[in-house]
PDB file of C-alpha atoms in Angstrom:
ATOM      1  CA  UNK A  26     153.520 126.345  47.431  1.00 45.00           C
ATOM      2  CA  UNK A  27     150.113 126.060  49.068  1.00 45.00           C
ATOM      3  CA  UNK A  28     149.803 123.614  51.935  1.00 48.00           C
ATOM      4  CA  UNK A  29     147.331 122.248  54.470  1.00 49.00           C
ATOM      5  CA  UNK A  30     146.483 124.106  57.618  1.00 46.00           C
ATOM      6  CA  UNK A  31     148.811 123.383  60.495  1.00 47.00           C
ATOM      7  CA  UNK A  32     147.696 122.076  63.851  1.00 46.00           C
ATOM      8  CA  UNK A  33     149.606 121.416  67.044  1.00 56.00           C
ATOM      9  CA  UNK A  34     147.305 118.594  68.137  1.00 80.00           C
ATOM     10  CA  UNK A  35     147.103 115.324  66.257  1.00 84.00           C
ATOM     11  CA  UNK A  36     144.731 112.452  66.967  1.00 92.00           C
ATOM     12  CA  UNK A  37     146.004 108.931  66.177  1.00 94.00           C
ATOM     13  CA  UNK A  38     143.268 106.451  65.333  1.00 97.00           C
ATOM     14  CA  UNK A  39     143.156 102.923  63.914  1.00 98.00           C
ATOM     15  CA  UNK A  40     141.287 102.394  60.650  1.00 99.00           C
ATOM     16  CA  UNK A  41     140.232  99.069  59.195  1.00 99.00           C
ATOM     17  CA  UNK A  42     140.609  98.390  55.503  1.00 99.00           C
ATOM     18  CA  UNK A  43     140.160  95.523  53.077  1.00 99.00           C
ATOM     19  CA  UNK A  44     139.950  94.461  49.479  1.00 99.00           C
ATOM     20  CA  UNK A  45     136.502  94.028  47.908  1.00 99.00           C
ATOM     21  CA  UNK A  46     136.111  90.319  48.692  1.00 99.00           C
ATOM     22  CA  UNK A  47     137.606  90.592  52.191  1.00 99.00           C
ATOM     23  CA  UNK A  48     140.532  88.259  51.637  1.00 99.00           C
ATOM     24  CA  UNK A  49     142.963  91.103  52.375  1.00 99.00           C
ATOM     25  CA  UNK A  50     142.321  92.834  55.716  1.00 99.00           C
ATOM     26  CA  UNK A  51     144.460  95.333  57.563  1.00 99.00           C
ATOM     27  CA  UNK A  52     144.579  98.062  60.196  1.00 99.00           C
ATOM     28  CA  UNK A  53     146.360 101.351  59.548  1.00 99.00           C
ATOM     29  CA  UNK A  54     146.933 103.992  62.224  1.00 98.00           C
ATOM     30  CA  UNK A  55     146.528 107.540  60.944  1.00 97.00           C
ATOM     31  CA  UNK A  56     147.317 110.717  62.873  1.00 94.00           C
ATOM     32  CA  UNK A  57     145.315 113.747  61.795  1.00 93.00           C
ATOM     33  CA  UNK A  58     145.647 116.485  60.871  1.00 92.00           C
ATOM     34  CA  UNK A  59     148.850 116.085  58.849  1.00 89.00           C
ATOM     35  CA  UNK A  60     151.619 118.546  59.626  1.00 76.00           C
ATOM     36  CA  UNK A  61     152.020 121.560  57.397  1.00 59.00           C
ATOM     37  CA  UNK A  62     154.447 120.784  54.606  1.00 60.00           C
ATOM     38  CA  UNK A  63     157.016 123.545  54.521  1.00 59.00           C
ATOM     39  CA  UNK A  64     156.775 124.051  58.284  1.00 55.00           C
ATOM     40  CA  UNK A  65     159.509 123.136  60.733  1.00 60.00           C
ATOM     41  CA  UNK A  66     158.266 119.539  60.859  1.00 59.00           C
ATOM     42  CA  UNK A  67     159.848 117.065  58.474  1.00 63.00           C
ATOM     43  CA  UNK A  68     157.105 115.752  56.148  1.00 59.00           C
ATOM     44  CA  UNK A  69     158.562 112.274  56.654  1.00 66.00           C
ATOM     45  CA  UNK A  70     157.406 112.456  60.285  1.00 77.00           C
ATOM     46  CA  UNK A  71     153.724 112.911  59.523  1.00 88.00           C
ATOM     47  CA  UNK A  72     151.044 111.080  57.599  1.00 94.00           C
ATOM     48  CA  UNK A  73     150.940 112.078  53.933  1.00 94.00           C
ATOM     49  CA  UNK A  74     148.059 111.737  51.502  1.00 96.00           C
ATOM     50  CA  UNK A  75     149.003 112.106  47.874  1.00 96.00           C
ATOM     51  CA  UNK A  76     148.217 111.296  44.289  1.00 96.00           C
ATOM     52  CA  UNK A  77     151.002 110.739  41.824  1.00 95.00           C
ATOM     53  CA  UNK A  78     150.843 111.220  38.058  1.00 95.00           C
ATOM     54  CA  UNK A  79     153.306 108.433  37.179  1.00 95.00           C
ATOM     55  CA  UNK A  80     152.001 105.677  34.927  1.00 94.00           C
ATOM     56  CA  UNK A  81     152.098 103.063  37.703  1.00 95.00           C
ATOM     57  CA  UNK A  82     150.041 104.943  40.284  1.00 94.00           C
ATOM     58  CA  UNK A  83     147.702 106.488  37.727  1.00 91.00           C
ATOM     59  CA  UNK A  84     146.799 103.244  35.963  1.00 94.00           C
ATOM     60  CA  UNK A  85     146.433 101.358  39.253  1.00 95.00           C
ATOM     61  CA  UNK A  86     144.250 104.087  40.755  1.00 93.00           C
ATOM     62  CA  UNK A  87     146.406 104.430  43.871  1.00 96.00           C
ATOM     63  CA  UNK A  88     145.507 107.112  46.424  1.00 98.00           C
ATOM     64  CA  UNK A  89     148.545 107.006  48.688  1.00 98.00           C
ATOM     65  CA  UNK A  90     148.478 107.080  52.474  1.00 97.00           C
ATOM     66  CA  UNK A  91     152.049 107.171  53.740  1.00 97.00           C
ATOM     67  CA  UNK A  92     152.207 106.771  57.500  1.00 96.00           C
ATOM     68  CA  UNK A  93     155.093 108.210  59.490  1.00 90.00           C
ATOM     69  CA  UNK A  94     156.020 105.015  61.351  1.00 95.00           C
ATOM     70  CA  UNK A  95     155.243 102.008  59.173  1.00 97.00           C
ATOM     71  CA  UNK A  96     156.474  99.342  61.655  1.00 97.00           C
ATOM     72  CA  UNK A  97     153.941 100.598  64.229  1.00 96.00           C
ATOM     73  CA  UNK A  98     151.238 102.071  61.999  1.00 98.00           C
ATOM     74  CA  UNK A  99     150.309  99.124  59.744  1.00 99.00           C
ATOM     75  CA  UNK A 100     149.163  95.590  60.606  1.00 99.00           C
ATOM     76  CA  UNK A 101     148.113  93.099  57.957  1.00 99.00           C
ATOM     77  CA  UNK A 102     145.501  90.788  59.475  1.00 99.00           C
ATOM     78  CA  UNK A 103     144.972  88.590  56.428  1.00 99.00           C
ATOM     79  CA  UNK A 104     146.700  86.957  54.667  1.00 99.00           C
ATOM     80  CA  UNK A 105     149.735  86.528  56.900  1.00 99.00           C
ATOM     81  CA  UNK A 106     151.818  85.194  54.011  1.00 98.00           C
ATOM     82  CA  UNK A 107     152.367  87.786  51.264  1.00 98.00           C
ATOM     83  CA  UNK A 108     152.835  84.902  48.817  1.00 98.00           C
ATOM     84  CA  UNK A 109     149.043  84.475  48.986  1.00 99.00           C
ATOM     85  CA  UNK A 110     148.671  87.844  47.252  1.00 99.00           C
ATOM     86  CA  UNK A 111     149.442  88.470  43.613  1.00 99.00           C
ATOM     87  CA  UNK A 112     152.444  90.692  42.989  1.00 98.00           C
ATOM     88  CA  UNK A 113     153.477  93.165  40.332  1.00 98.00           C
ATOM     89  CA  UNK A 114     156.825  94.923  40.112  1.00 97.00           C
ATOM     90  CA  UNK A 115     158.007  97.375  37.487  1.00 95.00           C
ATOM     91  CA  UNK A 116     160.943  99.606  36.580  1.00 92.00           C
ATOM     92  CA  UNK A 117     163.563  98.949  39.310  1.00 93.00           C
ATOM     93  CA  UNK A 118     161.540  95.959  40.629  1.00 95.00           C
ATOM     94  CA  UNK A 119     161.904  97.056  44.262  1.00 95.00           C
ATOM     95  CA  UNK A 120     158.330  97.973  45.198  1.00 97.00           C
ATOM     96  CA  UNK A 121     155.793  95.153  45.339  1.00 98.00           C
ATOM     97  CA  UNK A 122     152.389  96.366  44.145  1.00 98.00           C
ATOM     98  CA  UNK A 123     150.425  93.573  45.806  1.00 98.00           C
ATOM     99  CA  UNK A 124     146.831  92.777  44.940  1.00 98.00           C
ATOM    100  CA  UNK A 125     144.153  90.271  45.863  1.00 99.00           C
ATOM    101  CA  UNK A 126     144.134  87.295  43.462  1.00 99.00           C
ATOM    102  CA  UNK A 127     140.361  86.961  43.893  1.00 99.00           C
ATOM    103  CA  UNK A 128     138.992  90.488  43.420  1.00 99.00           C
ATOM    104  CA  UNK A 129     142.063  92.304  42.078  1.00 98.00           C
ATOM    105  CA  UNK A 130     141.995  95.179  44.594  1.00 98.00           C
ATOM    106  CA  UNK A 131     145.333  96.709  45.612  1.00 98.00           C
ATOM    107  CA  UNK A 132     145.346  97.547  49.329  1.00 99.00           C
ATOM    108  CA  UNK A 133     149.013  98.357  49.813  1.00 99.00           C
ATOM    109  CA  UNK A 134     152.467  98.370  48.257  1.00 98.00           C
ATOM    110  CA  UNK A 135     155.670  97.526  50.092  1.00 98.00           C
ATOM    111  CA  UNK A 136     159.436  97.437  49.776  1.00 98.00           C
ATOM    112  CA  UNK A 137     161.513  96.001  52.597  1.00 96.00           C
ATOM    113  CA  UNK A 138     161.449  93.120  55.013  1.00 96.00           C
ATOM    114  CA  UNK A 139     158.385  92.013  56.915  1.00 98.00           C
ATOM    115  CA  UNK A 140     157.490  89.324  59.408  1.00 98.00           C
ATOM    116  CA  UNK A 141     154.606  87.752  61.304  1.00 99.00           C
ATOM    117  CA  UNK A 142     154.458  88.773  64.962  1.00 98.00           C
ATOM    118  CA  UNK A 143     152.135  88.193  67.908  1.00 98.00           C
ATOM    119  CA  UNK A 144     150.652  91.405  69.307  1.00 97.00           C
ATOM    120  CA  UNK A 145     148.024  92.349  71.846  1.00 97.00           C
ATOM    121  CA  UNK A 146     145.693  93.750  69.209  1.00 96.00           C
ATOM    122  CA  UNK A 147     143.118  95.082  71.658  1.00 95.00           C
ATOM    123  CA  UNK A 148     145.788  97.067  73.488  1.00 95.00           C
ATOM    124  CA  UNK A 149     147.194  98.325  70.174  1.00 95.00           C
ATOM    125  CA  UNK A 150     143.711  99.525  69.227  1.00 94.00           C
ATOM    126  CA  UNK A 151     143.456 101.441  72.493  1.00 93.00           C
ATOM    127  CA  UNK A 152     140.963  99.026  74.050  1.00 94.00           C
ATOM    128  CA  UNK A 153     141.151  97.157  77.329  1.00 95.00           C
ATOM    129  CA  UNK A 154     143.473  94.204  76.925  1.00 94.00           C
ATOM    130  CA  UNK A 155     141.999  90.742  77.298  1.00 91.00           C
ATOM    131  CA  UNK A 156     145.480  89.201  77.401  1.00 93.00           C
ATOM    132  CA  UNK A 157     145.094  87.447  74.061  1.00 96.00           C
ATOM    133  CA  UNK A 158     147.529  87.865  71.216  1.00 98.00           C
ATOM    134  CA  UNK A 159     146.816  88.027  67.506  1.00 98.00           C
ATOM    135  CA  UNK A 160     149.166  87.183  64.672  1.00 98.00           C
ATOM    136  CA  UNK A 161     149.718  90.017  62.206  1.00 99.00           C
ATOM    137  CA  UNK A 162     152.147  90.704  59.399  1.00 99.00           C
ATOM    138  CA  UNK A 163     154.101  93.923  59.604  1.00 98.00           C
ATOM    139  CA  UNK A 164     157.259  95.485  58.260  1.00 98.00           C
ATOM    140  CA  UNK A 165     160.399  94.851  60.287  1.00 97.00           C
ATOM    141  CA  UNK A 166     161.398  97.759  62.493  1.00 96.00           C
ATOM    142  CA  UNK A 167     165.106  96.924  62.543  1.00 95.00           C
ATOM    143  CA  UNK A 168     166.851  98.747  59.716  1.00 94.00           C
ATOM    144  CA  UNK A 169     163.629 100.368  58.461  1.00 95.00           C
ATOM    145  CA  UNK A 170     164.063 103.905  57.137  1.00 92.00           C
ATOM    146  CA  UNK A 171     161.071 105.380  55.315  1.00 89.00           C
ATOM    147  CA  UNK A 172     161.764 105.830  51.582  1.00 88.00           C
ATOM    148  CA  UNK A 173     165.320 104.552  51.951  1.00 91.00           C
ATOM    149  CA  UNK A 174     165.410 100.938  53.130  1.00 94.00           C
ATOM    150  CA  UNK A 175     161.632 100.649  53.378  1.00 96.00           C
ATOM    151  CA  UNK A 176     158.501 101.822  51.621  1.00 97.00           C
ATOM    152  CA  UNK A 177     154.891 101.233  52.591  1.00 98.00           C
ATOM    153  CA  UNK A 178     151.918 102.883  50.937  1.00 98.00           C
ATOM    154  CA  UNK A 179     148.308 102.090  51.801  1.00 99.00           C
ATOM    155  CA  UNK A 180     145.644 102.711  49.170  1.00 98.00           C
ATOM    156  CA  UNK A 181     143.229 105.127  50.880  1.00 98.00           C
ATOM    157  CA  UNK A 182     140.404 103.891  48.662  1.00 98.00           C
ATOM    158  CA  UNK A 183     140.510 100.540  50.487  1.00 99.00           C
ATOM    159  CA  UNK A 184     139.956 102.023  53.961  1.00 99.00           C
ATOM    160  CA  UNK A 185     136.434 101.168  55.094  1.00 99.00           C
ATOM    161  CA  UNK A 186     134.145 104.220  54.876  1.00 97.00           C
ATOM    162  CA  UNK A 187     132.201 105.607  57.812  1.00 97.00           C
ATOM    163  CA  UNK A 188     134.924 105.307  60.448  1.00 98.00           C
ATOM    164  CA  UNK A 189     135.203 108.112  62.981  1.00 96.00           C
ATOM    165  CA  UNK A 190     137.666 110.858  62.171  1.00 95.00           C
ATOM    166  CA  UNK A 191     138.367 110.031  58.529  1.00 97.00           C
ATOM    167  CA  UNK A 192     136.311 111.223  55.581  1.00 97.00           C
ATOM    168  CA  UNK A 193     138.139 111.125  52.250  1.00 96.00           C
ATOM    169  CA  UNK A 194     136.023 114.048  51.026  1.00 96.00           C
ATOM    170  CA  UNK A 195     137.380 116.154  53.859  1.00 95.00           C
ATOM    171  CA  UNK A 196     140.953 115.498  52.736  1.00 95.00           C
ATOM    172  CA  UNK A 197     140.203 117.279  49.472  1.00 92.00           C
ATOM    173  CA  UNK A 198     138.126 120.035  51.073  1.00 94.00           C
ATOM    174  CA  UNK A 199     140.925 120.866  53.514  1.00 93.00           C
ATOM    175  CA  UNK A 200     143.589 120.565  50.806  1.00 92.00           C
ATOM    176  CA  UNK A 201     145.424 117.790  52.606  1.00 94.00           C
ATOM    177  CA  UNK A 202     146.000 115.827  49.389  1.00 94.00           C
ATOM    178  CA  UNK A 203     149.384 116.451  47.868  1.00 93.00           C
ATOM    179  CA  UNK A 204     149.765 116.161  44.085  1.00 94.00           C
ATOM    180  CA  UNK A 205     153.150 114.901  42.875  1.00 94.00           C
ATOM    181  CA  UNK A 206     154.715 115.335  39.447  1.00 94.00           C
ATOM    182  CA  UNK A 207     156.700 112.106  39.318  1.00 93.00           C
ATOM    183  CA  UNK A 208     155.959 111.505  35.636  1.00 92.00           C
ATOM    184  CA  UNK A 209     157.911 114.514  34.370  1.00 91.00           C
ATOM    185  CA  UNK A 210     159.636 115.627  37.567  1.00 90.00           C
ATOM    186  CA  UNK A 211     159.428 119.289  36.570  1.00 92.00           C
ATOM    187  CA  UNK A 212     156.801 120.739  38.898  1.00 92.00           C
ATOM    188  CA  UNK A 213     156.829 121.197  42.670  1.00 92.00           C
ATOM    189  CA  UNK A 214     154.433 119.239  44.845  1.00 90.00           C
ATOM    190  CA  UNK A 215     151.190 121.121  45.409  1.00 92.00           C
ATOM    191  CA  UNK A 216     147.779 120.854  47.070  1.00 91.00           C
ATOM    192  CA  UNK A 217     145.545 122.881  44.767  1.00 91.00           C
ATOM    193  CA  UNK A 218     145.125 120.660  41.710  1.00 91.00           C
ATOM    194  CA  UNK A 219     146.741 117.643  39.987  1.00 94.00           C
ATOM    195  CA  UNK A 220     149.672 117.857  37.628  1.00 93.00           C
ATOM    196  CA  UNK A 221     149.351 117.014  33.944  1.00 92.00           C
ATOM    197  CA  UNK A 222     148.486 113.347  33.527  1.00 90.00           C
ATOM    198  CA  UNK A 223     147.197 113.138  37.098  1.00 92.00           C
ATOM    199  CA  UNK A 224     143.702 112.987  38.532  1.00 91.00           C
ATOM    200  CA  UNK A 225     141.591 114.432  41.309  1.00 88.00           C
TER     201      UNK A 225
END
């Protein structure tokens, strides 16, 4: 299986994202480059970029960003109440494919508990703290286990372009995008090209 180039040094940066109308706004922390899949590092402990060929992801146009530590790597700035977003569930009804009721854009999907907390946002962003706190929604750390008790996927297409250190074109050029065969479940994950029914 081909995989992205490995690197011993990762840089963690915050990236702002939103839906088209701006009603949904968030910050996601991404550490690049991702670890080599197939190396000694567990892929669950690194950021993963992937495209899935299942009917849900394909028809919704989801380009997954799965962060390694969802409770500390994702802050929803607006809205603070998920009930203000429209929701779609399918199949086992566990994952909430949330979308903006105004513009229809899907910024993230989630399974698991979340809550509103007060954080020093400036400090979290790596800036000098002004002592003020900001309310954000995030997934609950207690009991959270990625892909077991909790699931969070950010749609990379909703990350604002032009931010330092992240160029979606580069993800493809460096073969950091993983292609999953969830539809048929017959093929191994790969980085070279999409599986049948999938897309670049």
